[in-house]
Short mmCIF file of C-alpha atoms and ligand atoms in Angstrom, two decimals:
data_model
loop_
_atom_site.label_atom_id
_atom_site.label_comp_id
_atom_site.label_asym_id
_atom_site.label_seq_id
_atom_site.Cartn_x
_atom_site.Cartn_y
_atom_site.Cartn_z
CA UNK A 1 -55.06 -27.83 -55.05
CA UNK A 2 -54.16 -25.17 -58.15
CA UNK A 3 -52.49 -21.99 -57.50
CA UNK A 4 -51.03 -22.96 -54.60
CA UNK A 5 -48.60 -20.33 -53.20
CA UNK A 6 -47.85 -22.63 -50.57
CA UNK A 7 -48.90 -21.57 -47.49
CA UNK A 8 -48.80 -25.06 -46.26
CA UNK A 9 -47.35 -28.04 -48.39
CA UNK A 10 -46.75 -31.63 -46.67
CA UNK A 11 -45.19 -33.81 -48.79
CA UNK A 12 -45.49 -37.67 -47.12
CA UNK A 13 -46.25 -37.03 -43.75
CA UNK A 14 -45.76 -39.99 -42.04
CA UNK A 15 -46.04 -39.98 -37.64
CA UNK A 16 -45.64 -42.84 -35.08
CA UNK A 17 -46.29 -43.24 -31.65
CA UNK A 18 -44.86 -46.01 -30.29
CA UNK A 19 -44.01 -47.68 -33.62
CA UNK A 20 -47.94 -47.49 -34.93
CA UNK A 21 -48.22 -45.23 -37.65
CA UNK A 22 -51.29 -42.16 -36.98
CA UNK A 23 -49.87 -39.98 -40.00
CA UNK A 24 -48.91 -42.54 -42.61
CA UNK A 25 -47.82 -40.14 -46.34
CA UNK A 26 -50.11 -37.91 -45.87
CA UNK A 27 -50.10 -35.16 -48.57
CA UNK A 28 -51.41 -31.58 -48.21
CA UNK A 29 -51.16 -28.17 -50.21
CA UNK A 30 -53.03 -25.50 -49.15
CA UNK A 31 -52.86 -21.45 -50.87
CA UNK A 32 -53.66 -18.24 -49.23
CA UNK A 33 -57.14 -17.21 -48.87
CA UNK A 34 -58.00 -20.59 -48.87
CA UNK A 35 -59.57 -22.95 -46.55
CA UNK A 36 -58.26 -26.49 -46.37
CA UNK A 37 -60.49 -29.13 -44.25
CA UNK A 38 -58.96 -32.31 -43.00
CA UNK A 39 -62.53 -34.50 -42.14
CA UNK A 40 -62.58 -37.95 -41.02
CA UNK A 41 -63.20 -39.88 -38.17
CA UNK A 42 -62.08 -39.91 -34.66
CA UNK A 43 -58.48 -41.12 -34.29
CA UNK A 44 -57.63 -40.48 -37.75
CA UNK A 45 -55.13 -38.57 -37.61
CA UNK A 46 -56.40 -34.81 -37.85
CA UNK A 47 -54.55 -33.41 -34.60
CA UNK A 48 -51.46 -35.71 -34.82
CA UNK A 49 -50.45 -34.34 -38.90
CA UNK A 50 -52.50 -30.06 -37.30
CA UNK A 51 -49.85 -30.19 -34.16
CA UNK A 52 -47.24 -31.07 -37.19
CA UNK A 53 -47.35 -27.78 -38.96
CA UNK A 54 -47.69 -25.54 -36.16
CA UNK A 55 -44.44 -27.55 -34.71
CA UNK A 56 -45.72 -29.20 -31.98
CA UNK A 57 -44.86 -32.17 -33.03
CA UNK A 58 -41.54 -34.00 -34.04
CA UNK A 59 -42.65 -36.03 -37.53
CA UNK A 60 -40.99 -39.23 -38.22
CA UNK A 61 -40.83 -38.58 -42.07
CA UNK A 62 -41.95 -36.46 -45.23
CA UNK A 63 -41.66 -32.56 -45.97
CA UNK A 64 -43.45 -30.40 -44.07
CA UNK A 65 -43.76 -26.29 -45.15
CA UNK A 66 -45.60 -23.56 -43.34
CA UNK A 67 -45.42 -20.37 -45.05
CA UNK A 68 -42.16 -21.22 -46.87
CA UNK A 69 -40.33 -22.47 -43.72
CA UNK A 70 -40.05 -26.17 -41.81
CA UNK A 71 -42.12 -25.44 -38.65
CA UNK A 72 -39.96 -27.87 -37.08
CA UNK A 73 -37.35 -25.33 -35.71
CA UNK A 74 -40.63 -23.37 -34.78
CA UNK A 75 -38.85 -20.20 -35.35
CA UNK A 76 -39.99 -16.86 -33.41
CA UNK A 77 -40.58 -15.17 -36.58
CA UNK A 78 -42.59 -18.28 -38.15
CA UNK A 79 -44.79 -18.40 -35.06
CA UNK A 80 -46.38 -14.73 -35.77
CA UNK A 81 -47.18 -15.94 -38.66
CA UNK A 82 -49.57 -18.23 -38.02
CA UNK A 83 -52.55 -18.60 -35.61
CA UNK A 84 -53.14 -21.44 -34.05
CA UNK A 85 -56.85 -22.67 -32.04
CA UNK A 86 -56.06 -25.89 -30.45
CA UNK A 87 -58.47 -28.65 -29.47
CA UNK A 88 -58.78 -27.78 -25.76
CA UNK A 89 -57.65 -24.39 -25.96
CA UNK A 90 -57.12 -22.99 -22.02
CA UNK A 91 -56.08 -20.44 -20.39
CA UNK A 92 -55.57 -18.57 -16.61
CA UNK A 93 -58.58 -19.02 -14.99
CA UNK A 94 -59.01 -15.41 -13.26
CA UNK A 95 -58.95 -13.92 -16.73
CA UNK A 96 -61.30 -11.90 -18.36
CA UNK A 97 -62.53 -12.75 -22.15
CA UNK A 98 -62.08 -8.65 -23.79
CA UNK A 99 -58.72 -8.85 -21.70
CA UNK A 100 -57.21 -11.99 -22.48
CA UNK A 101 -58.05 -11.10 -26.70
CA UNK A 102 -56.88 -7.18 -26.09
CA UNK A 103 -53.13 -9.36 -24.00
CA UNK A 104 -52.53 -11.52 -26.96
CA UNK A 105 -53.29 -8.00 -29.08
CA UNK A 106 -50.26 -6.58 -28.17
CA UNK A 107 -48.17 -9.39 -29.20
CA UNK A 108 -48.92 -8.35 -32.57
CA UNK A 109 -47.40 -5.54 -34.01
CA UNK A 110 -50.62 -4.91 -36.38
CA UNK A 111 -53.11 -6.66 -34.79
CA UNK A 112 -57.40 -6.93 -35.44
CA UNK A 113 -59.24 -4.82 -33.54
CA UNK A 114 -60.09 -6.40 -29.92
CA UNK A 115 -63.48 -5.03 -29.84
CA UNK A 116 -64.88 -6.11 -33.13
CA UNK A 117 -63.59 -9.86 -32.71
CA UNK A 118 -65.28 -10.36 -29.09
CA UNK A 119 -68.78 -8.51 -31.14
CA UNK A 120 -68.13 -10.98 -34.10
CA UNK A 121 -68.28 -14.08 -32.23
CA UNK A 122 -70.85 -12.97 -30.05
CA UNK A 123 -68.57 -12.23 -26.45
CA UNK A 124 -69.41 -9.60 -26.18
CA UNK A 125 -72.29 -9.84 -23.46
CA UNK A 126 -69.20 -11.66 -21.65
CA UNK A 127 -66.51 -9.20 -22.28
CA UNK A 128 -65.92 -8.69 -18.56
CA UNK A 129 -66.51 -12.74 -17.65
CA UNK A 130 -63.49 -14.46 -16.50
CA UNK A 131 -62.05 -17.66 -17.67
CA UNK A 132 -63.27 -20.33 -15.73
CA UNK A 133 -67.16 -18.48 -16.24
CA UNK A 134 -67.49 -19.13 -19.24
CA UNK A 135 -69.21 -22.10 -20.88
CA UNK A 136 -67.71 -24.50 -23.29
CA UNK A 137 -68.50 -22.94 -26.39
CA UNK A 138 -67.49 -19.30 -24.92
CA UNK A 139 -63.85 -21.14 -24.39
CA UNK A 140 -64.10 -21.86 -27.28
CA UNK A 141 -64.64 -18.85 -29.33
CA UNK A 142 -62.40 -17.21 -27.33
CA UNK A 143 -59.75 -19.52 -27.91
CA UNK A 144 -60.04 -18.81 -31.61
CA UNK A 145 -60.30 -14.81 -31.58
CA UNK A 146 -56.84 -15.42 -29.66
CA UNK A 147 -55.99 -17.03 -33.16
CA UNK A 148 -56.71 -14.74 -35.14
CA UNK A 149 -56.00 -11.59 -33.26
CA UNK A 150 -52.88 -11.45 -34.15
CA UNK A 151 -53.71 -11.18 -38.02
CA UNK A 152 -52.03 -14.18 -39.21
CA UNK A 153 -51.52 -15.30 -42.76
CA UNK A 154 -52.45 -18.64 -41.82
CA UNK A 155 -54.64 -20.42 -38.85
CA UNK A 156 -55.06 -23.63 -37.45
CA UNK A 157 -58.12 -24.43 -36.57
CA UNK A 158 -58.79 -27.98 -34.13
CA UNK A 159 -62.47 -28.60 -34.58
CA UNK A 160 -63.76 -25.12 -34.12
CA UNK A 161 -67.02 -25.84 -33.49
CA UNK A 162 -67.16 -29.60 -31.42
CA UNK A 163 -68.95 -27.59 -28.50
CA UNK A 164 -71.45 -24.93 -30.19
CA UNK A 165 -74.94 -24.75 -30.11
CA UNK A 166 -76.05 -23.69 -33.86
CA UNK A 167 -76.42 -19.83 -33.38
CA UNK A 168 -72.14 -20.07 -31.97
CA UNK A 169 -71.03 -22.15 -35.47
CA UNK A 170 -72.54 -20.01 -37.91
CA UNK A 171 -70.59 -17.02 -36.15
CA UNK A 172 -67.24 -19.60 -36.40
CA UNK A 173 -68.16 -20.02 -39.76
CA UNK A 174 -68.98 -15.75 -40.69
CA UNK A 175 -65.27 -15.00 -39.30
CA UNK A 176 -63.78 -17.66 -41.32
CA UNK A 177 -65.32 -16.81 -44.01
CA UNK A 178 -63.93 -13.21 -43.85
CA UNK A 179 -60.80 -14.72 -42.83
CA UNK A 180 -60.96 -16.28 -46.61
CA UNK A 181 -61.67 -12.98 -48.27
CA UNK A 182 -59.05 -10.92 -46.59
CA UNK A 183 -56.55 -13.15 -48.41
CA UNK A 184 -55.85 -15.73 -44.88
CA UNK A 185 -55.39 -19.34 -45.18
CA UNK A 186 -57.16 -21.82 -43.06
CA UNK A 187 -56.76 -25.45 -42.17
CA UNK A 188 -59.87 -26.50 -40.64
CA UNK A 189 -60.22 -30.29 -39.38
CA UNK A 190 -63.30 -31.61 -38.56
CA UNK A 191 -65.50 -34.66 -38.81
CA UNK A 192 -68.89 -32.62 -39.59
CA UNK A 193 -69.79 -32.96 -42.78
CA UNK A 194 -71.99 -29.91 -43.41
CA UNK A 195 -68.79 -28.01 -42.15
CA UNK A 196 -66.60 -28.86 -44.27
CA UNK A 197 -69.10 -29.24 -47.21
CA UNK A 198 -70.18 -25.21 -46.34
CA UNK A 199 -66.19 -23.81 -45.86
CA UNK A 200 -63.73 -25.85 -47.71
CA UNK A 201 -62.45 -25.14 -51.43
CA UNK A 202 -60.60 -27.75 -51.21
CA UNK A 203 -61.19 -31.35 -48.81
CA UNK A 204 -59.03 -34.25 -47.87
CA UNK A 205 -60.95 -37.03 -45.91
CA UNK A 206 -58.45 -39.04 -43.84
CA UNK A 207 -59.00 -42.72 -42.09
CA UNK A 208 -55.54 -44.23 -40.16
CA UNK A 209 -53.90 -41.81 -41.26
CA UNK A 210 -53.87 -41.75 -45.30
CA UNK A 211 -56.52 -39.32 -47.38
CA UNK A 212 -58.89 -42.02 -49.06
CA UNK A 213 -60.45 -39.16 -50.77
CA UNK A 214 -60.31 -35.55 -52.15
CA UNK A 215 -60.84 -32.97 -54.19
CA UNK A 216 -63.81 -29.74 -53.71
CA UNK A 217 -66.47 -30.40 -51.63
CA UNK A 218 -69.28 -30.82 -54.97
CA UNK A 219 -66.45 -32.85 -57.14
CA UNK A 220 -66.43 -35.07 -54.13
CA UNK A 221 -69.69 -34.89 -53.59
CA UNK A 222 -70.84 -35.81 -57.55
CA UNK A 223 -67.39 -38.38 -58.14
CA UNK A 224 -68.67 -41.30 -59.49
CA UNK A 225 -72.14 -39.91 -59.29
CA UNK A 226 -75.19 -40.75 -59.76
CA UNK A 227 -78.02 -39.11 -57.78
CA UNK A 228 -80.66 -40.50 -55.57
CA UNK A 229 -84.21 -39.87 -55.35
CA UNK A 230 -86.50 -40.52 -51.76
CA UNK A 231 -89.85 -41.09 -50.87
CA UNK A 232 -91.36 -42.39 -48.83
CA UNK A 233 -95.26 -44.33 -48.60
CA UNK A 234 -96.78 -47.53 -47.60
CA UNK A 235 -95.10 -50.14 -46.35
CA UNK A 236 -94.26 -53.04 -47.98
CA UNK A 237 -94.87 -52.44 -51.71
CA UNK A 238 -94.04 -55.02 -54.53
CA UNK A 239 -91.36 -53.01 -56.19
CA UNK A 240 -91.11 -55.78 -58.49
CA UNK A 241 -92.82 -54.04 -61.73
CA UNK A 242 -90.80 -50.54 -60.62
CA UNK A 243 -88.36 -51.72 -60.88
CA UNK A 244 -88.94 -52.98 -64.54
CA UNK A 245 -89.92 -49.90 -65.55
CA UNK A 246 -86.57 -48.09 -64.66
CA UNK A 247 -83.80 -47.82 -66.79
CA UNK A 248 -81.02 -50.26 -66.56
CA UNK A 249 -78.32 -49.14 -63.67
CA UNK A 250 -81.93 -48.17 -61.61
CA UNK A 251 -82.53 -50.26 -58.91
CA UNK A 252 -85.53 -49.61 -56.10
CA UNK A 253 -84.81 -50.97 -52.80
CA UNK A 254 -87.47 -50.19 -49.61
CA UNK A 255 -84.13 -49.57 -46.80
CA UNK A 256 -86.07 -49.07 -43.84
CA UNK A 257 -90.01 -49.18 -43.32
CA UNK A 258 -92.03 -47.45 -45.64
CA UNK A 259 -88.47 -45.25 -46.97
CA UNK A 260 -88.46 -46.35 -50.03
CA UNK A 261 -85.13 -44.80 -52.37
CA UNK A 262 -83.61 -45.56 -56.71
CA UNK A 263 -80.81 -45.40 -56.99
CA UNK A 264 -78.91 -44.78 -60.30
CA UNK A 265 -78.48 -41.58 -63.41
CA UNK A 266 -82.06 -39.93 -62.19
CA UNK A 267 -83.69 -37.69 -65.11
CA UNK A 268 -86.45 -36.18 -65.55
CA UNK A 269 -87.52 -39.66 -67.06
CA UNK A 270 -86.70 -42.16 -63.70
CA UNK A 271 -88.90 -39.08 -61.83
CA UNK A 272 -91.62 -39.30 -64.21
CA UNK A 273 -91.95 -43.59 -63.70
CA UNK A 274 -91.19 -43.53 -60.37
CA UNK A 275 -94.43 -41.37 -59.86
CA UNK A 276 -96.83 -42.81 -61.98
CA UNK A 277 -95.93 -46.07 -60.74
CA UNK A 278 -97.04 -44.30 -57.31
CA UNK A 279 -100.07 -43.26 -58.91
CA UNK A 280 -100.97 -47.04 -60.60
CA UNK A 281 -100.72 -48.23 -56.65
CA UNK A 282 -103.15 -45.57 -55.21
CA UNK A 283 -100.77 -44.06 -53.26
CA UNK A 284 -99.47 -40.91 -52.57
CA UNK A 285 -95.25 -40.26 -52.30
CA UNK A 286 -94.88 -38.06 -49.94
CA UNK A 287 -91.54 -36.70 -49.06
CA UNK A 288 -90.20 -37.75 -52.76
CA UNK A 289 -86.65 -35.53 -53.33
CA UNK A 290 -83.72 -36.39 -55.37
CA UNK A 291 -80.50 -35.43 -54.00
CA UNK A 292 -76.60 -35.75 -54.17
CA UNK A 293 -75.23 -37.48 -52.37
CA UNK A 294 -73.17 -36.01 -48.97
CA UNK A 295 -69.83 -36.32 -48.07
CA UNK A 296 -70.97 -39.25 -45.09
CA UNK A 297 -72.01 -41.47 -48.34
CA UNK A 298 -69.02 -40.87 -49.70
CA UNK A 299 -66.99 -41.39 -46.40
CA UNK A 300 -69.13 -44.72 -45.98
CA UNK A 301 -68.86 -46.01 -49.69
CA UNK A 302 -64.57 -45.51 -49.19
CA UNK A 303 -63.85 -46.56 -45.48
CA UNK A 304 -67.26 -48.61 -44.88
CA UNK A 305 -68.26 -46.51 -41.88
CA UNK A 306 -70.05 -43.63 -40.95
CA UNK A 307 -67.79 -40.86 -40.75
CA UNK A 308 -69.17 -39.91 -36.79
CA UNK A 309 -67.57 -42.79 -34.94
P1 LIG B 401 -60.23 -37.02 -33.42
O1 LIG B 401 -61.30 -36.54 -33.50
O2 LIG B 401 -60.56 -37.47 -32.17
O3 LIG B 401 -59.06 -35.49 -32.27
P2 LIG B 401 -57.96 -36.86 -35.00
O4 LIG B 401 -58.22 -37.35 -35.87
O5 LIG B 401 -57.66 -35.79 -34.46
O6 LIG B 401 -59.09 -37.66 -34.16
P3 LIG B 401 -55.42 -38.42 -34.06
O7 LIG B 401 -55.84 -37.18 -32.58
O8 LIG B 401 -54.47 -37.69 -34.61
O9 LIG B 401 -56.61 -37.88 -34.64
O10 LIG B 401 -54.88 -39.51 -33.25
C1 LIG B 401 -54.24 -40.41 -34.49
C2 LIG B 401 -54.22 -41.37 -33.74
O11 LIG B 401 -53.04 -41.54 -32.78
C3 LIG B 401 -55.10 -42.17 -32.55
O12 LIG B 401 -55.48 -43.52 -32.58
C4 LIG B 401 -54.65 -42.15 -31.61
O13 LIG B 401 -55.12 -42.72 -29.88
C5 LIG B 401 -53.18 -42.03 -31.49
N1 LIG B 401 -52.80 -40.97 -30.82
C6 LIG B 401 -53.17 -39.31 -30.77
N2 LIG B 401 -52.31 -38.72 -29.62
C7 LIG B 401 -51.09 -40.00 -29.57
C8 LIG B 401 -50.71 -39.79 -28.58
N3 LIG B 401 -49.70 -38.76 -27.78
N4 LIG B 401 -49.76 -41.20 -27.77
C9 LIG B 401 -49.86 -42.22 -28.82
N5 LIG B 401 -51.07 -42.30 -29.36
C10 LIG B 401 -51.54 -41.33 -29.91
#
């Protein structure tokens, strides 16, 4: 990742459970003011990686530097400079939302305004509710507020929107963007490709504890990168004439009944060939769209598996 002044540097990280590698030679770089997304299916090794970086889990091999310090000793001085939002979270059942954020703020020399944070994360209406009465989504946003109220330089967010509805997800995304604009480095794990595509400067796709691809969202989705054209029309059309009319390297198929896919180098000429062919068949190409491949497609190509397992 360019310009890394080293908020986080991971080299050749290996973590094993009962001798089996959960993380198997991973490299990561994260600079201040950047968002790095670790994207991968369940069990890919995301949480294990984050826990090592947080100083919560020991590693079997490799080097890790968090804000220039090895987190293995988890020195207090380092803990004060990082924010951690773990998966699951948890708090004393009786503690109230605003009270909890305020308590965590008192541990920091220069905290964010707890009231602003509670409002920003859509928690104002439940500010006086005890933890045990919160929905899972509210608990998750409270955990995020606690992770960032101390104005950390580096924040670890492990699946920060896993239990949120679209509105809650947008609030969290807005806060992550605000942190980034403030120069905070954010390491985010997710199995939501839209989250990674929307927020991240750099994405590392991991599977079986290894990086299988990395780059900016644009580079990853454009890599090797042909576009695709999809349209809907009557099922079972004879595609032979269309296939002959398309330029070399373009293919056409009907992946499901009435849903057609043209793959290859999609240019205006290809678009015109497809629509003219449809016109000659007397059919209207419905829902016609040209799209780049998604991160989901990239993952499927690389691993042969769906991102959501
Ligand atoms: P998820 O999206 O489900 O949280 P993940 O990508 O975060 O998955 P990890 O939780 O890091 O993946 O798990 C990586 C692998 O290590 C998995 O095969 C998991 O079963 C295994 N694993 C994780 N924690 C332990 C543990 N404490 N003991 C043994 N194996 C573990």
